[in-house]
mmCIF file of C-alpha atoms in Angstrom:
data_model
loop_
_atom_site.group_PDB
_atom_site.id
_atom_site.type_symbol
_atom_site.label_atom_id
_atom_site.label_comp_id
_atom_site.label_asym_id
_atom_site.label_seq_id
_atom_site.Cartn_x
_atom_site.Cartn_y
_atom_site.Cartn_z
ATOM 1 C CA MET A 12 52.547 16.584 46.719
ATOM 2 C CA PRO A 13 49.484 13.705 46.553
ATOM 3 C CA SER A 14 52.331 11.765 43.979
ATOM 4 C CA LEU A 15 55.874 12.507 42.718
ATOM 5 C CA SER A 16 54.526 10.597 39.482
ATOM 6 C CA PRO A 17 52.341 12.738 37.077
ATOM 7 C CA PHE A 18 50.298 10.123 36.015
ATOM 8 C CA CYS A 19 49.150 8.920 39.088
ATOM 9 C CA LEU A 20 48.592 12.793 39.966
ATOM 10 C CA LYS A 21 46.628 12.504 36.760
ATOM 11 C CA MET A 22 44.329 9.631 37.520
ATOM 12 C CA GLU A 23 43.365 10.762 40.821
ATOM 13 C CA THR A 24 42.309 14.272 39.730
ATOM 14 C CA TYR A 25 40.339 12.354 36.963
ATOM 15 C CA LEU A 26 38.095 10.046 39.608
ATOM 16 C CA ARG A 27 37.898 13.480 41.739
ATOM 17 C CA MET A 28 36.689 15.828 38.631
ATOM 18 C CA LEU A 29 34.183 12.722 38.184
ATOM 19 C CA ASP A 30 33.660 12.137 41.617
ATOM 20 C CA LEU A 31 33.766 9.486 42.252
ATOM 21 C CA PRO A 32 35.294 6.957 44.822
ATOM 22 C CA TYR A 33 38.366 5.495 45.072
ATOM 23 C CA GLN A 34 40.707 3.936 47.291
ATOM 24 C CA ASN A 35 44.721 3.880 47.286
ATOM 25 C CA TYR A 36 47.007 0.992 48.067
ATOM 26 C CA PHE A 37 50.553 1.400 48.611
ATOM 27 C CA ASP A 38 52.441 -1.936 48.387
ATOM 28 C CA GLY A 39 53.782 -1.349 45.187
ATOM 29 C CA SER A 40 52.543 -3.604 42.920
ATOM 30 C CA LEU A 41 52.990 -3.137 38.824
ATOM 31 C CA SER A 42 50.720 -3.455 36.305
ATOM 32 C CA PRO A 43 51.279 -6.003 33.868
ATOM 33 C CA GLN A 44 52.844 -3.730 31.634
ATOM 34 C CA GLY A 45 55.254 -3.481 34.630
ATOM 35 C CA LYS A 46 53.453 0.487 34.999
ATOM 36 C CA MET A 47 51.519 2.622 37.615
ATOM 37 C CA PRO A 48 49.096 3.559 37.913
ATOM 38 C CA TRP A 49 46.142 0.760 37.179
ATOM 39 C CA ILE A 50 42.757 0.160 38.536
ATOM 40 C CA GLU A 51 40.751 -2.410 39.927
ATOM 41 C CA TYR A 52 36.375 -1.162 40.060
ATOM 42 C CA ASN A 53 34.634 -5.080 40.524
ATOM 43 C CA HIS A 54 37.338 -6.759 39.828
ATOM 44 C CA ASP A 55 38.565 -5.534 36.452
ATOM 45 C CA ARG A 56 41.407 -4.191 36.232
ATOM 46 C CA VAL A 57 42.455 -1.840 33.491
ATOM 47 C CA SER A 58 45.853 -0.066 32.917
ATOM 48 C CA GLY A 59 47.831 2.566 31.262
ATOM 49 C CA THR A 60 46.012 6.547 31.580
ATOM 50 C CA GLU A 61 44.263 6.595 28.421
ATOM 51 C CA PHE A 62 42.909 3.093 28.840
ATOM 52 C CA ILE A 63 41.303 3.715 32.803
ATOM 53 C CA MET A 64 39.138 6.445 32.002
ATOM 54 C CA ASP A 65 37.949 5.157 28.832
ATOM 55 C CA PHE A 66 37.136 1.877 30.749
ATOM 56 C CA LEU A 67 35.304 3.809 33.281
ATOM 57 C CA GLU A 68 33.092 6.052 30.898
ATOM 58 C CA GLU A 69 31.540 2.585 28.935
ATOM 59 C CA LYS A 70 31.037 1.522 32.682
ATOM 60 C CA LEU A 71 29.953 3.818 34.148
ATOM 61 C CA GLY A 72 28.188 6.760 31.126
ATOM 62 C CA MET A 73 30.308 9.636 32.562
ATOM 63 C CA ASN A 74 32.548 11.953 30.505
ATOM 64 C CA LEU A 75 34.236 14.896 31.202
ATOM 65 C CA ASN A 76 34.957 15.587 27.330
ATOM 66 C CA LYS A 77 31.099 15.711 26.289
ATOM 67 C CA SER A 78 31.039 19.019 25.300
ATOM 68 C CA LEU A 79 33.323 19.520 24.152
ATOM 69 C CA SER A 80 33.460 19.179 20.111
ATOM 70 C CA ARG A 81 35.362 16.556 17.715
ATOM 71 C CA GLN A 82 37.294 19.557 16.944
ATOM 72 C CA GLU A 83 37.666 20.495 20.235
ATOM 73 C CA GLN A 84 38.379 16.426 21.301
ATOM 74 C CA ALA A 85 41.397 16.603 18.765
ATOM 75 C CA VAL A 86 42.855 18.950 20.411
ATOM 76 C CA ALA A 87 42.875 17.922 23.535
ATOM 77 C CA ARG A 88 44.008 15.343 22.917
ATOM 78 C CA ALA A 89 46.989 16.961 20.123
ATOM 79 C CA ILE A 90 47.839 18.733 23.557
ATOM 80 C CA THR A 91 47.860 15.498 25.869
ATOM 81 C CA ARG A 92 50.204 13.480 23.857
ATOM 82 C CA MET A 93 52.602 16.901 23.859
ATOM 83 C CA VAL A 94 52.519 17.245 27.904
ATOM 84 C CA GLU A 95 53.372 12.830 28.416
ATOM 85 C CA GLU A 96 55.481 12.170 25.401
ATOM 86 C CA HIS A 97 56.991 15.144 25.390
ATOM 87 C CA LEU A 98 57.009 17.597 28.497
ATOM 88 C CA TYR A 99 57.141 14.532 30.601
ATOM 89 C CA TRP A 100 60.689 14.155 30.056
ATOM 90 C CA MET A 101 61.841 16.823 30.537
ATOM 91 C CA ILE A 102 59.993 17.365 33.752
ATOM 92 C CA ALA A 103 61.399 14.469 35.317
ATOM 93 C CA TYR A 104 64.770 15.665 33.890
ATOM 94 C CA CYS A 105 64.843 18.546 36.387
ATOM 95 C CA GLN A 106 62.797 16.189 38.950
ATOM 96 C CA TRP A 107 65.246 12.782 39.060
ATOM 97 C CA VAL A 108 68.602 13.725 37.398
ATOM 98 C CA ASP A 109 69.263 18.231 37.541
ATOM 99 C CA ASN A 110 67.455 18.687 40.969
ATOM 100 C CA VAL A 111 67.440 15.049 42.739
ATOM 101 C CA GLU A 112 68.927 16.387 46.209
ATOM 102 C CA GLU A 113 65.011 17.865 46.909
ATOM 103 C CA THR A 114 62.881 15.287 45.246
ATOM 104 C CA GLN A 115 64.745 12.769 47.633
ATOM 105 C CA LYS A 116 63.873 14.965 50.614
ATOM 106 C CA MET A 117 60.838 13.825 49.477
ATOM 107 C CA LEU A 118 60.226 10.777 49.682
ATOM 108 C CA GLU A 119 58.311 8.558 52.290
ATOM 109 C CA ALA A 120 61.117 5.966 53.618
ATOM 110 C CA PRO A 121 61.018 5.671 57.360
ATOM 111 C CA GLY A 122 63.172 3.485 60.134
ATOM 112 C CA PRO A 123 66.587 3.685 60.466
ATOM 113 C CA LEU A 124 68.322 3.081 56.885
ATOM 114 C CA GLY A 125 65.189 5.681 55.431
ATOM 115 C CA GLU A 126 68.265 8.491 54.104
ATOM 116 C CA VAL A 127 70.494 4.923 52.481
ATOM 117 C CA LEU A 128 66.942 4.360 50.599
ATOM 118 C CA ARG A 129 66.118 7.457 49.664
ATOM 119 C CA TRP A 130 69.890 7.757 47.994
ATOM 120 C CA THR A 131 69.300 4.537 46.589
ATOM 121 C CA LEU A 132 66.329 5.326 45.080
ATOM 122 C CA CYS A 133 66.438 8.494 43.913
ATOM 123 C CA GLN A 134 69.935 7.248 41.763
ATOM 124 C CA LEU A 135 68.519 4.462 40.270
ATOM 125 C CA ASN A 136 65.312 7.012 39.666
ATOM 126 C CA GLY A 137 68.160 8.979 38.411
ATOM 127 C CA GLY A 138 69.463 6.460 36.041
ATOM 128 C CA LEU A 139 66.272 4.297 35.074
ATOM 129 C CA VAL A 140 65.397 8.130 33.587
ATOM 130 C CA LYS A 141 68.631 8.745 31.746
ATOM 131 C CA LYS A 142 68.399 5.606 30.224
ATOM 132 C CA GLU A 143 64.479 5.929 29.023
ATOM 133 C CA MET A 144 65.571 9.500 28.087
ATOM 134 C CA TYR A 145 68.555 8.606 26.334
ATOM 135 C CA CYS A 146 66.059 5.795 23.774
ATOM 136 C CA HIS A 147 63.432 8.550 23.375
ATOM 137 C CA GLY A 148 66.205 10.756 21.760
ATOM 138 C CA VAL A 149 65.369 14.094 24.088
ATOM 139 C CA GLY A 150 68.352 12.286 26.702
ATOM 140 C CA ARG A 151 70.675 13.340 23.729
ATOM 141 C CA PHE A 152 71.334 17.096 24.200
ATOM 142 C CA SER A 153 72.578 19.269 26.502
ATOM 143 C CA ARG A 154 71.377 19.931 29.602
ATOM 144 C CA ASP A 155 70.412 23.820 28.290
ATOM 145 C CA GLU A 156 69.253 22.028 25.521
ATOM 146 C CA VAL A 157 66.341 20.052 27.226
ATOM 147 C CA TYR A 158 65.325 23.855 29.307
ATOM 148 C CA MET A 159 64.382 25.297 26.187
ATOM 149 C CA LEU A 160 62.479 22.330 24.913
ATOM 150 C CA MET A 161 60.644 22.682 27.994
ATOM 151 C CA GLU A 162 60.644 26.172 28.290
ATOM 152 C CA ARG A 163 58.674 25.814 24.351
ATOM 153 C CA ASP A 164 56.234 23.593 25.878
ATOM 154 C CA LEU A 165 55.309 25.835 29.227
ATOM 155 C CA ARG A 166 55.558 28.901 26.939
ATOM 156 C CA THR A 167 52.866 26.535 24.202
ATOM 157 C CA LEU A 168 50.157 25.883 27.253
ATOM 158 C CA ALA A 169 50.564 29.285 28.111
ATOM 159 C CA SER A 170 48.795 30.556 25.680
ATOM 160 C CA LEU A 171 46.815 27.701 24.544
ATOM 161 C CA LEU A 172 45.161 27.746 27.979
ATOM 162 C CA GLY A 173 45.467 32.224 27.818
ATOM 163 C CA ASP A 174 42.546 34.041 30.499
ATOM 164 C CA LYS A 175 40.209 30.924 29.892
ATOM 165 C CA LYS A 176 39.532 28.692 33.535
ATOM 166 C CA TYR A 177 40.254 25.236 32.367
ATOM 167 C CA ILE A 178 42.386 24.408 29.199
ATOM 168 C CA MET A 179 39.560 24.148 26.869
ATOM 169 C CA GLY A 180 37.550 26.063 28.273
ATOM 170 C CA SER A 181 35.026 27.375 31.607
ATOM 171 C CA ARG A 182 34.740 23.570 32.569
ATOM 172 C CA ALA A 183 37.408 21.045 33.522
ATOM 173 C CA SER A 184 38.362 18.154 31.028
ATOM 174 C CA ASN A 185 40.276 15.030 30.985
ATOM 175 C CA VAL A 186 42.976 16.795 29.158
ATOM 176 C CA ASP A 187 43.120 19.478 32.664
ATOM 177 C CA ALA A 188 44.014 15.815 34.758
ATOM 178 C CA THR A 189 46.245 15.329 32.353
ATOM 179 C CA VAL A 190 48.064 18.650 32.432
ATOM 180 C CA PHE A 191 47.570 19.280 36.493
ATOM 181 C CA GLY A 192 49.132 16.251 36.958
ATOM 182 C CA HIS A 193 52.444 16.980 35.002
ATOM 183 C CA LEU A 194 52.594 20.864 35.938
ATOM 184 C CA ALA A 195 52.262 20.475 39.517
ATOM 185 C CA GLN A 196 55.557 18.674 39.755
ATOM 186 C CA ALA A 197 56.928 21.970 38.416
ATOM 187 C CA MET A 198 55.260 24.112 40.164
ATOM 188 C CA TRP A 199 55.426 22.207 43.913
ATOM 189 C CA THR A 200 58.114 19.918 43.736
ATOM 190 C CA LEU A 201 61.272 21.727 42.249
ATOM 191 C CA PRO A 202 61.694 24.933 44.034
ATOM 192 C CA GLY A 203 63.984 27.510 42.985
ATOM 193 C CA THR A 204 64.151 25.341 39.157
ATOM 194 C CA ARG A 205 63.337 27.530 35.759
ATOM 195 C CA PRO A 206 59.871 26.224 35.445
ATOM 196 C CA GLN A 207 59.285 26.602 38.576
ATOM 197 C CA GLN A 208 60.312 30.519 38.219
ATOM 198 C CA LEU A 209 58.570 30.750 34.818
ATOM 199 C CA ILE A 210 55.121 29.023 36.130
ATOM 200 C CA LYS A 211 55.415 31.532 39.191
ATOM 201 C CA GLY A 212 56.705 34.753 37.382
ATOM 202 C CA GLU A 213 55.991 35.187 33.452
ATOM 203 C CA LEU A 214 53.623 32.546 33.064
ATOM 204 C CA ILE A 215 51.857 33.243 36.132
ATOM 205 C CA ASN A 216 48.138 32.230 33.961
ATOM 206 C CA LEU A 217 49.505 28.075 34.518
ATOM 207 C CA ALA A 218 50.099 28.856 38.302
ATOM 208 C CA MET A 219 46.432 30.358 38.863
ATOM 209 C CA TYR A 220 45.414 27.310 36.830
ATOM 210 C CA CYS A 221 47.084 24.881 39.392
ATOM 211 C CA GLU A 222 46.192 27.154 42.596
ATOM 212 C CA ARG A 223 42.452 26.774 40.582
ATOM 213 C CA ILE A 224 42.302 23.476 40.801
ATOM 214 C CA ARG A 225 44.032 22.397 43.224
ATOM 215 C CA ARG A 226 41.154 24.068 45.589
ATOM 216 C CA LYS A 227 38.654 22.523 43.353
ATOM 217 C CA PHE A 228 39.296 19.224 43.700
ATOM 218 C CA TRP A 229 42.534 19.101 46.287
ATOM 219 C CA PRO A 230 41.183 21.281 48.821
ATOM 220 C CA GLU A 231 43.295 18.788 51.598
ATOM 221 C CA TRP A 232 46.247 18.821 49.974
ATOM 222 C CA LEU A 233 48.963 20.595 51.864
ATOM 223 C CA VAL A 234 48.632 24.639 51.903
ATOM 224 C CA ASN A 235 52.490 26.008 52.555
ATOM 225 C CA LEU A 236 52.878 29.717 52.972
ATOM 226 C CA ASP A 237 55.575 29.745 50.334
ATOM 227 C CA ASP A 238 53.152 29.023 47.849
ATOM 228 C CA LEU A 239 51.969 31.863 45.688
ATOM 229 C CA TYR A 240 49.291 33.387 46.072
ATOM 230 C CA LEU A 241 46.832 34.853 43.920
ATOM 231 C CA GLU A 242 44.991 37.372 43.950
ATOM 232 C CA GLY A 243 40.939 37.330 43.542
ATOM 233 C CA GLU A 244 41.239 33.515 43.786
ATOM 234 C CA ASN A 245 41.081 32.568 47.416
ATOM 235 C CA ASP A 246 37.881 31.609 49.413
ATOM 236 C CA SER A 247 37.723 32.383 52.683
ATOM 237 C CA SER A 248 34.897 30.364 53.798
ATOM 238 C CA CYS A 249 36.649 26.809 52.953
ATOM 239 C CA ASP A 250 38.355 24.718 55.267
ATOM 240 C CA THR A 251 41.271 23.345 54.388
ATOM 241 C CA PRO A 252 42.795 20.497 56.656
ATOM 242 C CA SER A 253 45.604 21.357 57.643
ATOM 243 C CA HIS A 254 47.066 17.948 56.417
ATOM 244 C CA LEU A 255 46.496 15.931 53.495
ATOM 245 C CA GLN A 256 45.771 12.374 54.561
ATOM 246 C CA GLU A 257 47.103 10.280 50.652
ATOM 247 C CA CYS A 258 44.882 6.557 52.494
ATOM 248 C CA GLY A 259 41.920 6.730 52.946
ATOM 249 C CA LEU A 260 38.360 6.553 51.074
ATOM 250 C CA PHE A 261 37.917 9.624 49.018
ATOM 251 C CA SER A 262 34.729 11.118 47.728
ATOM 252 C CA ARG A 263 32.962 14.352 46.923
ATOM 253 C CA THR A 264 29.333 14.757 47.965
ATOM 254 C CA ASP A 265 29.458 18.203 45.869
ATOM 255 C CA THR A 266 28.418 17.870 42.077
ATOM 256 C CA LEU A 267 30.184 19.253 38.444
ATOM 257 C CA ASP A 268 27.872 22.374 38.743
ATOM 258 C CA GLU A 269 31.043 25.061 38.165
ATOM 259 C CA SER A 270 28.282 27.734 38.631
ATOM 260 C CA SER A 271 27.879 27.300 42.567
ATOM 261 C CA GLY A 272 30.091 29.165 44.192
ATOM 262 C CA SER A 273 29.692 26.735 47.148
ATOM 263 C CA CYS A 274 33.171 24.843 48.590
ATOM 264 C CA LEU A 275 33.781 21.354 48.229
ATOM 265 C CA THR A 276 33.542 18.994 50.326
ATOM 266 C CA HIS A 277 34.891 16.137 51.380
ATOM 267 C CA THR A 278 34.459 12.664 53.717
ATOM 268 C CA HIS A 279 37.462 10.547 54.419
ATOM 269 C CA THR A 280 37.266 7.481 55.689
ATOM 270 C CA LEU A 281 41.150 6.627 56.989
ATOM 271 C CA SER A 282 41.965 2.965 57.056
ATOM 272 C CA PRO A 283 44.050 1.835 60.139
ATOM 273 C CA ASP A 284 47.424 1.280 58.569
ATOM 274 C CA ASP A 285 47.135 5.057 57.752
ATOM 275 C CA ARG A 286 50.356 6.058 55.818
ATOM 276 C CA SER A 287 51.799 9.529 55.088
ATOM 277 C CA GLY A 288 54.243 10.983 52.836
ATOM 278 C CA CYS A 289 54.983 10.552 49.409
ATOM 279 C CA SER A 290 56.339 8.552 47.356
ATOM 280 C CA LEU A 291 56.639 6.658 43.717
ATOM 281 C CA SER A 292 54.480 4.886 43.372
ATOM 282 C CA ASP A 293 51.052 6.179 45.154
ATOM 283 C CA SER A 294 47.485 4.978 43.000
ATOM 284 C CA ASP A 295 47.810 1.312 42.637
ATOM 285 C CA ILE A 296 45.667 -1.109 43.801
ATOM 286 C CA GLU A 297 44.701 -4.345 44.976
ATOM 287 C CA LEU A 298 41.757 -6.740 45.079
ATOM 288 C CA ASP A 299 39.466 -6.288 48.260
ATOM 289 C CA GLY A 300 36.571 -8.094 46.824
ATOM 290 C CA SER A 301 34.033 -5.418 46.946
ATOM 291 C CA ASP A 302 31.711 -4.907 44.268
ATOM 292 C CA ASP A 303 29.897 -1.913 44.698
ATOM 293 C CA GLU A 304 29.842 -0.818 41.553
ATOM 294 C CA HIS A 305 29.364 2.720 42.214
ATOM 295 C CA GLN A 306 32.972 2.834 43.850
ATOM 296 C CA ALA A 307 36.523 3.239 41.945
ATOM 297 C CA LYS A 308 39.245 2.701 43.562
ATOM 298 C CA ALA A 309 43.134 4.112 42.664
#
């Protein structure tokens, strides 16, 4: 996984959908609100994925939702709220409370104290998730009730998607970055759990949807042999690098033409301090003095 944070993964996927170059920084800096992700663009700092999207649309005039009607935009916003304000907590519970041992293995913590650090991070984050879930209200339910609510959300998403390519139709929109950022956590970080079994089994259209987005916008994402093979979704003409470059400039050279059958081409300029592995905060950024109006860093 590029990030164990669904919101950081959402933001990066959104930038890739817009074909905006960006640079990741991993120094752990938080926004003034104490959140991630946040971006800096030409010395302007913006936090909160919804506000970041609004900011970039205003600055660059690029809008993934321009083909949607007002009613469709309202539906997309309702789906976003369900995913970010409800399904998010169920997946966080599964990651950091009920399946924390697997999550611990995915964290990057080099050095002789790496194992202790990973355990400590997981315990702290798990405690925080349980506290916030209780304050939210959903954490007051039993484990079985939490999983029941998660299953209902997943079934709702599967019904809304149907046999469409993306949530709102044939073209990707903002809501797809949101849904993918959260579903990817369930599909690739929770092996053998109920949500993964649902997505790769009964709700197979959600698995195909995730694979479709991963292959189109994340071609360098490591493809494991254990991943679900989706018949008819494979394009043997695409070359997928054998590992994920998580730090460095990302840039796409193709367009967003959905009718094109060609594979995506990506260019990465890696910094000398290249790092790999997962972290709790994969999309924060610091000022580097660049004034390039065509480069967004996240």
